[in-house]
């Protein structure tokens, strides 16, 4: 059967090629990876350029199977010239092909050796353009074609690329920061989409002072991040508080007041008590930075009473109501933070 699959992919007619690609998808990992050694990636990519829905779908599924779990095959597929073909497919008028193409781009971008090739092929610009169109008008035709999963995969692809420091400047200068903030603002805060968007934003903001400045200059940006910290999934909350901490650490005098103005304290206190391990630590660090004292680094010298007073003053300054629950959270936080 394996020999027949290879033969039909190289020399078969349309029907035999589609049949072979479908059979390839159903083989086990070892069999698929063995067949990849025979050069079958080349005819599969040729099928993607056929303008034939069935052939393209069968080829994409077969290529996804070859790429899954094999860094070597991911490299082979990219070296065979698939990226420009996928970029074309992402602009087609078929929802299923767009989703499969986006899934393929996501898997291929997870391979370190592929990142620079993908980034230099115009992928970043196209994905940002698509996300902008999707977010700008709910009635836009591309919104009906680009499914929620495709949006998540697009952001995850950019996130994969952002782990390469050489690529972050390209991502940061693409206009993605505004796009991500708008997606976070308009999406359900506990959704996978918001979590992925917040994670990517965190990678970008941690890269340079320019990224921080661009983020904070967007109207409502800090408020959007604070809302995600309050309402997002546990991981989203961790990303959000990490972004706020990074912003405040970059220039406390400049950003402390802006963060406090958005009513961050109650959510920050809550996170310091019941957030993830990372969120708790970052919430603690941000609380210390937001305190109104000249030497905010000398925390060990301050008494519990002083810390309580300063935190409550910050809450009062925000105009937040201090109820019994908040007081209990403050007390529990101080008990945990005392050294």
Tab-separated table of C-alpha atoms in Angstrom:
chain	number	residue	atom	x	y	z
A	1	UNK	CA	0.000	0.000	0.000
A	2	UNK	CA	2.819	2.425	0.878
A	3	UNK	CA	4.491	1.931	-2.515
A	4	UNK	CA	1.149	2.553	-4.217
A	5	UNK	CA	0.680	5.798	-2.269
A	6	UNK	CA	4.071	7.047	-3.449
A	7	UNK	CA	3.448	5.953	-7.042
A	8	UNK	CA	0.045	7.612	-7.213
A	9	UNK	CA	1.272	10.868	-5.696
A	10	UNK	CA	4.035	11.182	-8.269
A	11	UNK	CA	2.358	9.733	-11.338
A	12	UNK	CA	-1.366	9.343	-10.708
A	13	UNK	CA	-4.194	11.367	-12.188
A	14	UNK	CA	-6.323	13.743	-10.088
A	15	UNK	CA	-8.449	11.020	-8.508
A	16	UNK	CA	-5.475	8.776	-7.693
A	17	UNK	CA	-3.517	11.661	-6.175
A	18	UNK	CA	-6.421	12.639	-3.931
A	19	UNK	CA	-6.894	9.010	-2.935
A	20	UNK	CA	-3.173	8.637	-2.160
A	21	UNK	CA	-3.083	11.824	-0.080
A	22	UNK	CA	-6.144	10.645	1.855
A	23	UNK	CA	-4.551	7.246	2.475
A	24	UNK	CA	-1.352	8.947	3.616
A	25	UNK	CA	-3.322	10.874	6.258
A	26	UNK	CA	-4.641	7.600	7.670
A	27	UNK	CA	-1.233	5.932	8.064
A	28	UNK	CA	0.562	5.753	11.400
A	29	UNK	CA	3.278	8.237	12.335
A	30	UNK	CA	6.144	5.868	11.566
A	31	UNK	CA	4.740	4.989	8.152
A	32	UNK	CA	4.130	8.643	7.254
A	33	UNK	CA	7.596	9.706	8.346
A	34	UNK	CA	9.147	6.847	6.401
A	35	UNK	CA	7.306	7.893	3.250
A	36	UNK	CA	8.483	11.486	3.707
A	37	UNK	CA	11.965	10.213	2.903
A	38	UNK	CA	10.765	9.330	-0.621
A	39	UNK	CA	10.141	12.966	-1.597
A	40	UNK	CA	6.338	12.903	-1.493
A	41	UNK	CA	6.207	16.423	-0.046
A	42	UNK	CA	6.878	17.911	-3.488
A	43	UNK	CA	3.805	16.445	-5.259
A	44	UNK	CA	1.653	17.285	-2.226
A	45	UNK	CA	2.629	20.957	-2.496
A	46	UNK	CA	1.930	20.848	-6.240
A	47	UNK	CA	-1.579	19.672	-5.370
A	48	UNK	CA	-2.056	22.814	-3.263
A	49	UNK	CA	-1.647	24.891	-6.417
A	50	UNK	CA	-4.248	22.964	-8.392
A	51	UNK	CA	-7.282	25.232	-7.792
A	52	UNK	CA	-9.128	21.999	-6.921
A	53	UNK	CA	-10.856	22.048	-3.527
A	54	UNK	CA	-10.705	18.285	-2.943
A	55	UNK	CA	-7.058	18.063	-3.980
A	56	UNK	CA	-6.061	21.017	-1.794
A	57	UNK	CA	-7.970	19.689	1.221
A	58	UNK	CA	-6.485	16.178	0.876
A	59	UNK	CA	-2.986	17.614	0.452
A	60	UNK	CA	-3.266	19.941	3.473
A	61	UNK	CA	-4.448	17.095	5.697
A	62	UNK	CA	-1.598	14.885	4.483
A	63	UNK	CA	0.992	17.640	5.059
A	64	UNK	CA	-0.399	18.323	8.539
A	65	UNK	CA	0.026	14.622	9.318
A	66	UNK	CA	3.611	14.651	8.053
A	67	UNK	CA	4.487	17.779	10.041
A	68	UNK	CA	2.903	16.644	13.292
A	69	UNK	CA	5.591	15.422	15.689
A	70	UNK	CA	8.484	15.726	13.222
A	71	UNK	CA	10.804	18.733	13.206
A	72	UNK	CA	12.611	17.231	10.208
A	73	UNK	CA	9.419	17.108	8.157
A	74	UNK	CA	8.463	20.642	9.181
A	75	UNK	CA	11.792	21.833	7.791
A	76	UNK	CA	11.388	19.766	4.620
A	77	UNK	CA	7.905	21.155	3.991
A	78	UNK	CA	9.020	24.776	4.367
A	79	UNK	CA	12.114	24.241	2.226
A	80	UNK	CA	9.836	22.797	-0.456
A	81	UNK	CA	8.238	26.231	-0.859
A	82	UNK	CA	4.917	25.895	0.934
A	83	UNK	CA	4.808	29.303	2.666
A	84	UNK	CA	3.878	31.455	-0.384
A	85	UNK	CA	1.255	28.856	-1.300
A	86	UNK	CA	-0.266	28.975	2.197
A	87	UNK	CA	-0.340	32.781	2.084
A	88	UNK	CA	-2.379	32.563	-1.112
A	89	UNK	CA	-4.744	30.020	0.419
A	90	UNK	CA	-5.299	32.272	3.452
A	91	UNK	CA	-6.826	34.785	1.047
A	92	UNK	CA	-9.148	32.330	-0.674
A	93	UNK	CA	-12.939	32.275	-0.304
A	94	UNK	CA	-13.264	28.917	1.462
A	95	UNK	CA	-13.616	28.742	5.237
A	96	UNK	CA	-12.358	25.151	5.572
A	97	UNK	CA	-9.258	25.709	3.446
A	98	UNK	CA	-8.434	28.897	5.354
A	99	UNK	CA	-8.669	27.044	8.675
A	100	UNK	CA	-6.517	24.141	7.440
A	101	UNK	CA	-3.944	26.522	5.931
A	102	UNK	CA	-3.777	28.496	9.169
A	103	UNK	CA	-3.313	25.274	11.153
A	104	UNK	CA	-0.462	24.295	8.814
A	105	UNK	CA	1.196	27.703	9.262
A	106	UNK	CA	0.911	27.347	13.036
A	107	UNK	CA	2.549	23.910	13.118
A	108	UNK	CA	5.337	24.916	10.732
A	109	UNK	CA	6.068	28.109	12.712
A	110	UNK	CA	6.685	26.078	15.857
A	111	UNK	CA	9.967	24.831	14.373
A	112	UNK	CA	12.899	27.079	15.247
A	113	UNK	CA	14.606	26.528	11.886
A	114	UNK	CA	11.519	27.779	10.009
A	115	UNK	CA	10.830	31.014	11.861
A	116	UNK	CA	13.046	33.410	9.869
A	117	UNK	CA	11.910	31.943	6.536
A	118	UNK	CA	8.248	32.345	7.493
A	119	UNK	CA	8.747	35.869	8.858
A	120	UNK	CA	10.629	37.017	5.733
A	121	UNK	CA	7.878	35.748	3.419
A	122	UNK	CA	5.316	38.426	4.301
A	123	UNK	CA	3.453	36.229	6.782
A	124	UNK	CA	3.457	38.775	9.604
A	125	UNK	CA	2.045	41.569	7.476
A	126	UNK	CA	-0.692	39.379	6.019
A	127	UNK	CA	-1.792	37.943	9.382
A	128	UNK	CA	-1.947	41.409	10.960
A	129	UNK	CA	-3.892	42.696	7.954
A	130	UNK	CA	-6.378	39.827	8.231
A	131	UNK	CA	-6.806	40.294	11.991
A	132	UNK	CA	-7.387	44.022	11.418
A	133	UNK	CA	-10.068	43.318	8.834
A	134	UNK	CA	-11.707	40.711	11.045
A	135	UNK	CA	-11.817	43.102	13.977
A	136	UNK	CA	-12.769	46.289	12.148
A	137	UNK	CA	-16.120	45.184	10.772
A	138	UNK	CA	-18.153	42.216	12.066
A	139	UNK	CA	-20.050	42.161	8.766
A	140	UNK	CA	-16.888	42.012	6.674
A	141	UNK	CA	-16.893	38.983	4.377
A	142	UNK	CA	-13.526	37.858	5.740
A	143	UNK	CA	-15.106	37.651	9.204
A	144	UNK	CA	-17.417	34.928	7.961
A	145	UNK	CA	-14.506	33.044	6.375
A	146	UNK	CA	-11.984	33.403	9.183
A	147	UNK	CA	-13.301	31.216	12.004
A	148	UNK	CA	-12.550	31.771	15.671
A	149	UNK	CA	-10.081	28.872	15.561
A	150	UNK	CA	-8.336	30.450	12.574
A	151	UNK	CA	-8.020	33.722	14.524
A	152	UNK	CA	-6.539	31.873	17.499
A	153	UNK	CA	-4.096	30.039	15.217
A	154	UNK	CA	-3.104	33.311	13.533
A	155	UNK	CA	-2.247	34.888	16.887
A	156	UNK	CA	-0.504	31.683	18.020
A	157	UNK	CA	1.577	31.706	14.817
A	158	UNK	CA	2.708	35.259	15.550
A	159	UNK	CA	3.444	34.174	19.104
A	160	UNK	CA	5.611	31.307	17.813
A	161	UNK	CA	7.511	33.755	15.630
A	162	UNK	CA	7.902	36.231	18.509
A	163	UNK	CA	10.095	33.764	20.410
A	164	UNK	CA	12.852	34.606	17.906
A	165	UNK	CA	14.389	37.950	18.970
A	166	UNK	CA	15.353	38.795	15.388
A	167	UNK	CA	11.689	38.715	14.407
A	168	UNK	CA	10.150	40.731	17.265
A	169	UNK	CA	11.001	44.120	15.647
A	170	UNK	CA	9.054	43.053	12.535
A	171	UNK	CA	6.076	42.034	14.649
A	172	UNK	CA	6.212	45.125	16.856
A	173	UNK	CA	6.355	47.499	13.870
A	174	UNK	CA	3.477	45.797	12.054
A	175	UNK	CA	0.719	47.595	13.976
A	176	UNK	CA	-0.138	44.419	15.882
A	177	UNK	CA	-0.231	46.105	19.300
A	178	UNK	CA	-3.341	48.149	18.473
A	179	UNK	CA	-4.899	45.110	16.793
A	180	UNK	CA	-4.332	42.893	19.825
A	181	UNK	CA	-5.757	45.461	22.227
A	182	UNK	CA	-8.889	45.796	20.108
A	183	UNK	CA	-9.299	42.015	19.931
A	184	UNK	CA	-8.900	41.745	23.704
A	185	UNK	CA	-11.366	44.583	24.252
A	186	UNK	CA	-14.073	43.103	22.036
A	187	UNK	CA	-13.622	39.424	22.958
A	188	UNK	CA	-14.806	37.413	25.938
A	189	UNK	CA	-12.087	37.942	28.536
A	190	UNK	CA	-11.993	34.277	29.556
A	191	UNK	CA	-11.701	33.038	25.958
A	192	UNK	CA	-8.734	31.273	24.364
A	193	UNK	CA	-8.513	34.137	21.876
A	194	UNK	CA	-7.994	36.722	24.619
A	195	UNK	CA	-5.468	34.501	26.385
A	196	UNK	CA	-3.415	34.059	23.207
A	197	UNK	CA	-3.626	37.761	22.361
A	198	UNK	CA	-2.514	38.744	25.863
A	199	UNK	CA	0.391	36.304	25.734
A	200	UNK	CA	1.606	37.739	22.420
A	201	UNK	CA	1.210	41.290	23.723
A	202	UNK	CA	3.348	40.329	26.712
A	203	UNK	CA	6.122	39.050	24.446
A	204	UNK	CA	6.085	42.277	22.439
A	205	UNK	CA	5.934	44.647	25.421
A	206	UNK	CA	8.849	42.911	27.135
A	207	UNK	CA	11.026	43.435	24.064
A	208	UNK	CA	11.655	47.206	24.067
A	209	UNK	CA	10.849	50.589	25.563
A	210	UNK	CA	9.338	51.605	22.221
A	211	UNK	CA	6.809	48.774	22.483
A	212	UNK	CA	5.869	49.912	25.976
A	213	UNK	CA	5.455	53.505	24.802
A	214	UNK	CA	3.344	52.468	21.817
A	215	UNK	CA	1.114	50.365	24.068
A	216	UNK	CA	0.553	53.024	26.728
A	217	UNK	CA	-0.102	55.753	24.150
A	218	UNK	CA	-3.087	53.879	22.733
A	219	UNK	CA	-6.231	55.311	24.396
A	220	UNK	CA	-7.712	52.889	26.901
A	221	UNK	CA	-4.845	50.394	26.629
A	222	UNK	CA	-4.126	50.097	30.352
A	223	UNK	CA	-7.845	49.842	31.122
A	224	UNK	CA	-8.142	46.958	28.651
A	225	UNK	CA	-5.205	45.146	30.259
A	226	UNK	CA	-6.626	45.713	33.753
A	227	UNK	CA	-9.990	44.279	32.664
A	228	UNK	CA	-8.240	41.191	31.314
A	229	UNK	CA	-6.407	40.856	34.619
A	230	UNK	CA	-9.725	40.982	36.464
A	231	UNK	CA	-11.918	38.849	34.177
A	232	UNK	CA	-9.616	36.618	32.136
A	233	UNK	CA	-8.636	32.971	32.527
A	234	UNK	CA	-5.958	32.235	35.166
A	235	UNK	CA	-3.263	32.237	32.484
A	236	UNK	CA	-4.639	35.406	30.899
A	237	UNK	CA	-4.553	37.127	34.293
A	238	UNK	CA	-0.916	36.097	34.676
A	239	UNK	CA	-0.036	37.550	31.267
A	240	UNK	CA	-1.928	40.769	32.052
A	241	UNK	CA	-0.327	41.424	35.420
A	242	UNK	CA	3.053	40.644	33.853
A	243	UNK	CA	2.466	43.339	31.240
A	244	UNK	CA	1.411	45.888	33.862
A	245	UNK	CA	4.442	45.017	35.979
A	246	UNK	CA	6.786	45.394	33.022
A	247	UNK	CA	5.241	48.755	32.138
A	248	UNK	CA	5.585	50.024	35.689
A	249	UNK	CA	9.150	48.714	36.056
A	250	UNK	CA	10.195	50.491	32.859
A	251	UNK	CA	9.412	53.912	34.359
A	252	UNK	CA	7.604	53.933	37.693
A	253	UNK	CA	7.253	57.715	37.877
A	254	UNK	CA	5.646	57.847	34.430
A	255	UNK	CA	3.282	54.883	34.605
A	256	UNK	CA	2.405	54.350	38.281
A	257	UNK	CA	-0.334	56.987	38.265
A	258	UNK	CA	-1.758	55.818	34.943
A	259	UNK	CA	-2.110	52.272	36.266
A	260	UNK	CA	-3.645	53.366	39.579
A	261	UNK	CA	-6.153	55.575	37.759
A	262	UNK	CA	-7.672	52.471	36.167
A	263	UNK	CA	-8.735	51.015	39.523
A	264	UNK	CA	-6.204	48.206	39.460
A	265	UNK	CA	-5.877	47.637	43.210
A	266	UNK	CA	-8.855	45.372	44.064
A	267	UNK	CA	-8.142	43.021	41.188
A	268	UNK	CA	-4.443	43.060	41.985
A	269	UNK	CA	-5.093	42.195	45.610
A	270	UNK	CA	-7.394	39.363	44.561
A	271	UNK	CA	-4.760	38.021	42.205
A	272	UNK	CA	-2.090	38.163	44.883
A	273	UNK	CA	-4.201	35.755	46.936
A	274	UNK	CA	-5.720	33.294	44.469
A	275	UNK	CA	-3.808	33.715	41.195
A	276	UNK	CA	-1.374	31.251	39.665
A	277	UNK	CA	2.035	31.000	41.291
A	278	UNK	CA	3.524	33.375	38.729
A	279	UNK	CA	0.598	35.792	38.948
A	280	UNK	CA	0.838	35.945	42.740
A	281	UNK	CA	4.511	36.875	42.602
A	282	UNK	CA	4.039	39.489	39.911
A	283	UNK	CA	0.988	40.930	41.674
A	284	UNK	CA	3.077	41.282	44.839
A	285	UNK	CA	5.876	43.018	42.953
A	286	UNK	CA	3.449	45.378	41.250
A	287	UNK	CA	1.747	46.205	44.549
A	288	UNK	CA	5.100	47.248	45.975
A	289	UNK	CA	5.822	49.428	42.932
A	290	UNK	CA	2.414	51.100	43.156
A	291	UNK	CA	2.835	52.043	46.797
A	292	UNK	CA	3.190	55.752	47.422
A	293	UNK	CA	6.651	55.908	48.961
A	294	UNK	CA	9.989	57.188	47.755
A	295	UNK	CA	11.949	54.023	48.464
A	296	UNK	CA	9.654	51.308	47.182
A	297	UNK	CA	12.485	48.751	47.098
A	298	UNK	CA	12.986	48.762	50.862
A	299	UNK	CA	9.921	46.680	51.607
A	300	UNK	CA	11.403	44.505	54.321
A	301	UNK	CA	11.805	47.503	56.627
A	302	UNK	CA	8.151	48.427	56.558
A	303	UNK	CA	5.730	47.231	59.169
A	304	UNK	CA	2.530	45.366	58.447
A	305	UNK	CA	0.547	48.380	59.604
A	306	UNK	CA	2.401	50.730	57.216
A	307	UNK	CA	1.888	48.375	54.307
A	308	UNK	CA	-1.812	48.050	55.129
A	309	UNK	CA	-2.207	51.831	55.287
A	310	UNK	CA	-0.426	52.423	51.985
A	311	UNK	CA	-2.425	49.799	50.119
A	312	UNK	CA	-5.689	51.123	51.480
A	313	UNK	CA	-4.686	54.682	50.602
A	314	UNK	CA	-4.098	53.561	47.047
A	315	UNK	CA	-7.546	51.960	46.942
A	316	UNK	CA	-9.118	55.094	48.398
A	317	UNK	CA	-7.301	57.216	45.822
A	318	UNK	CA	-8.887	55.099	43.111
A	319	UNK	CA	-12.334	55.759	44.517
A	320	UNK	CA	-12.940	52.048	45.135
A	321	UNK	CA	-15.181	50.945	47.969
A	322	UNK	CA	-13.288	49.069	50.651
A	323	UNK	CA	-15.469	46.263	51.912
A	324	UNK	CA	-14.880	43.392	54.329
A	325	UNK	CA	-13.806	41.052	51.557
A	326	UNK	CA	-11.156	43.493	50.348
A	327	UNK	CA	-9.856	43.965	53.885
A	328	UNK	CA	-9.614	40.210	54.323
A	329	UNK	CA	-7.725	39.929	51.048
A	330	UNK	CA	-5.322	42.661	52.138
A	331	UNK	CA	-4.708	40.944	55.447
A	332	UNK	CA	-4.129	37.564	53.816
A	333	UNK	CA	-1.816	39.093	51.257
A	334	UNK	CA	0.274	40.797	53.930
A	335	UNK	CA	0.517	37.578	55.916
A	336	UNK	CA	1.872	35.842	52.825
A	337	UNK	CA	4.241	38.649	51.839
A	338	UNK	CA	5.857	39.295	55.196
A	339	UNK	CA	9.478	38.250	55.274
